[in-house]
Amino acid sequence: MNEQKVILCQGLDESLTQVISQCPHDKLFILTDEHTNRLCMPLLKAIPTLQKAEEIRIGAEDVHKNLETLTQVWQTLSKQGATRHSLLINLGGGMVTDLGGFAAATFKRGITYINIPTTLLAMVDASVGGKTGINFNGLKNEIGAFAPASHVLIETEFLRTLDNRNFFSGYAEMLKHGLISTPRHLDELLAFDTERPDYAYLKQLVGQSVQIKENIVKQDPKEQGIRKALNLGHTVGHAFESLALAENRPVLHGYAVAWGLICELYLSHIQAGFPKERLRQVNQFVREHYGCFNFDCQSYERLYELMKHDKKNTAGIINFTLLKEVGNISLNQTADKTMIFEMFDFYRECMGA
Ligand code: GLY
């Protein structure tokens, strides 16, 4: 798999102009959704090299991450004369970078693309690492490909206007990166003043977070081993996300991951000796900033079934990434049903659910 270059921008216009000059192309396309078209596109359109770029605009949010929208992107590329030598810039959150990346990976067997993530979640996770795709048949990211962007340009200035909920949604993935890396980085994240963010310091933290992900992806781009570390919090998190969606009370991905981290750190404590004090610290941070996902014991069976159907499992055995301590990762762990139900009891008790 090609390596991608991740650039923490000092100025988006300069970095982008430079990157575009390194990507020979005949035509240039910019993909946005209705939000980033309004809020972020004017910044790009002011850059001289981009003034002739063709625009493709799609609907915002996960409901549009589907085959119809993908077809719309393919059709526009085709109608506007895109060739195998055209270049696509994806400007948006994870939905735009995932779908745009997949459109680029498949159009004429693959054209070059650049990601410019505009949300914290997309900066530290979705836009980096080459996972692209769409939802299909009611399943998230069911169709897709590993196809890295040639460049990912991270402009943290976009974070100044990000709403609180989307900020914390991305921050959950940063906490996960803290947990799988070093006690020092985790402590920095737990101590960060999220009420009055110091944006220059946040930029440094985002840079560190992206580097943690990049290092892992470089070692294992197709998730056969160490990349599974990035699934910490996600086995339970995805089940919470699906239950919430089925009960018509959807939650943001990062919130589900934060709640999933509480559960999986408890499991780590019981099964791998993860320190109790660390578990307490993370619980407190999540309780304070993410509130609680409420469910009663009647939902345990449903959550368990959802976890059994996760695409990360083999032969129906629920796969967890657990921690012995911060940065000490145990891949391919499992837990039986009794243990999983005990984990839900713990979560509800400590979160006051
Ligand atoms: N979001 C986890 C990964 O990219 O592997």
Short mmCIF file of N, CA and C in Angstrom, two decimals, residues 172-173 176 179-180 228-241 253-265 267-268 307 310 312 319-323 343:
data_model
loop_
_atom_site.label_atom_id
_atom_site.label_comp_id
_atom_site.label_asym_id
_atom_site.label_seq_id
_atom_site.Cartn_x
_atom_site.Cartn_y
_atom_site.Cartn_z
N ALA A 172 -12.35 11.77 21.84
CA ALA A 172 -12.39 10.38 22.33
C ALA A 172 -11.34 9.54 21.60
N GLU A 173 -11.17 9.78 20.31
CA GLU A 173 -10.16 9.02 19.56
C GLU A 173 -8.76 9.45 20.02
N LYS A 176 -8.08 7.57 23.13
CA LYS A 176 -7.71 6.19 22.77
C LYS A 176 -6.23 6.15 22.37
N LEU A 179 -4.18 6.25 25.42
CA LEU A 179 -4.18 4.97 26.16
C LEU A 179 -3.27 3.92 25.53
N ILE A 180 -3.17 3.94 24.20
CA ILE A 180 -2.33 2.90 23.56
C ILE A 180 -0.89 3.37 23.36
N LYS A 228 -4.95 -3.41 15.02
CA LYS A 228 -6.13 -3.72 15.85
C LYS A 228 -6.10 -2.94 17.16
N ALA A 229 -4.91 -2.43 17.55
CA ALA A 229 -4.83 -1.60 18.76
C ALA A 229 -5.77 -0.41 18.64
N LEU A 230 -5.98 0.07 17.40
CA LEU A 230 -6.84 1.24 17.18
C LEU A 230 -8.31 0.91 17.42
N ASN A 231 -8.60 -0.37 17.62
CA ASN A 231 -9.99 -0.76 17.89
C ASN A 231 -10.35 -0.69 19.38
N LEU A 232 -9.39 -0.30 20.23
CA LEU A 232 -9.71 -0.18 21.66
C LEU A 232 -10.96 0.70 21.84
N GLY A 233 -11.89 0.21 22.62
CA GLY A 233 -13.13 0.97 22.88
C GLY A 233 -14.18 0.79 21.81
N HIS A 234 -13.82 0.22 20.67
CA HIS A 234 -14.73 0.17 19.53
C HIS A 234 -15.63 -1.06 19.51
N THR A 235 -15.19 -2.16 20.15
CA THR A 235 -16.04 -3.37 20.12
C THR A 235 -17.35 -3.06 20.84
N VAL A 236 -17.25 -2.49 22.04
CA VAL A 236 -18.46 -2.09 22.76
C VAL A 236 -19.02 -0.80 22.15
N GLY A 237 -18.14 0.11 21.76
CA GLY A 237 -18.59 1.39 21.22
C GLY A 237 -19.51 1.22 20.00
N HIS A 238 -19.14 0.33 19.09
CA HIS A 238 -19.99 0.11 17.91
C HIS A 238 -21.34 -0.47 18.30
N ALA A 239 -21.36 -1.33 19.33
CA ALA A 239 -22.64 -1.91 19.78
C ALA A 239 -23.53 -0.80 20.36
N PHE A 240 -22.94 0.10 21.14
CA PHE A 240 -23.71 1.23 21.69
C PHE A 240 -24.25 2.09 20.54
N GLU A 241 -23.40 2.33 19.54
CA GLU A 241 -23.79 3.17 18.41
C GLU A 241 -24.97 2.54 17.66
N HIS A 253 -20.19 9.13 16.92
CA HIS A 253 -19.25 8.00 17.00
C HIS A 253 -18.31 8.11 18.20
N GLY A 254 -17.70 9.27 18.39
CA GLY A 254 -16.71 9.42 19.46
C GLY A 254 -17.32 9.26 20.85
N TYR A 255 -18.58 9.64 21.00
CA TYR A 255 -19.25 9.45 22.30
C TYR A 255 -19.38 7.95 22.58
N ALA A 256 -19.78 7.20 21.56
CA ALA A 256 -19.91 5.74 21.74
C ALA A 256 -18.55 5.14 22.07
N VAL A 257 -17.50 5.67 21.44
CA VAL A 257 -16.14 5.16 21.71
C VAL A 257 -15.74 5.47 23.16
N ALA A 258 -16.05 6.70 23.62
CA ALA A 258 -15.69 7.07 25.00
C ALA A 258 -16.37 6.12 25.99
N TRP A 259 -17.66 5.84 25.78
CA TRP A 259 -18.37 4.91 26.68
C TRP A 259 -17.81 3.49 26.52
N GLY A 260 -17.47 3.16 25.27
CA GLY A 260 -16.87 1.84 25.01
C GLY A 260 -15.52 1.68 25.73
N LEU A 261 -14.79 2.79 25.82
CA LEU A 261 -13.48 2.74 26.51
C LEU A 261 -13.67 2.38 27.99
N ILE A 262 -14.70 2.96 28.61
CA ILE A 262 -14.97 2.64 30.03
C ILE A 262 -15.16 1.13 30.19
N CYS A 263 -15.97 0.56 29.31
CA CYS A 263 -16.25 -0.89 29.40
C CYS A 263 -14.99 -1.70 29.16
N GLU A 264 -14.26 -1.34 28.11
CA GLU A 264 -13.11 -2.17 27.72
C GLU A 264 -11.92 -1.97 28.66
N LEU A 265 -11.86 -0.84 29.34
CA LEU A 265 -10.80 -0.68 30.35
C LEU A 265 -11.16 -1.48 31.59
N LEU A 267 -12.76 -4.33 31.47
CA LEU A 267 -12.38 -5.68 31.05
C LEU A 267 -10.85 -5.85 31.11
N SER A 268 -10.15 -4.80 30.71
CA SER A 268 -8.68 -4.82 30.77
C SER A 268 -8.22 -4.99 32.22
N MET A 307 -22.41 -7.15 19.38
CA MET A 307 -20.95 -7.34 19.45
C MET A 307 -20.52 -8.60 18.73
N ASP A 310 -19.98 -8.07 14.97
CA ASP A 310 -19.00 -7.06 14.54
C ASP A 310 -18.08 -7.67 13.47
N LYS A 312 -15.08 -7.27 12.92
CA LYS A 312 -13.71 -7.55 13.38
C LYS A 312 -13.55 -8.97 13.94
N ASN A 319 -13.94 -10.16 19.47
CA ASN A 319 -12.52 -9.77 19.55
C ASN A 319 -12.36 -8.42 20.25
N PHE A 320 -11.55 -8.42 21.29
CA PHE A 320 -11.26 -7.17 22.00
C PHE A 320 -9.77 -6.86 21.91
N THR A 321 -9.46 -5.56 21.88
CA THR A 321 -8.10 -5.11 22.16
C THR A 321 -8.13 -4.66 23.61
N LEU A 322 -7.26 -5.23 24.45
CA LEU A 322 -7.24 -4.84 25.87
C LEU A 322 -5.87 -4.26 26.21
N LEU A 323 -5.77 -3.69 27.39
CA LEU A 323 -4.50 -3.10 27.84
C LEU A 323 -4.06 -3.71 29.16
N MET A 343 -19.43 -6.56 32.85
CA MET A 343 -18.85 -5.30 32.36
C MET A 343 -19.96 -4.23 32.20
#
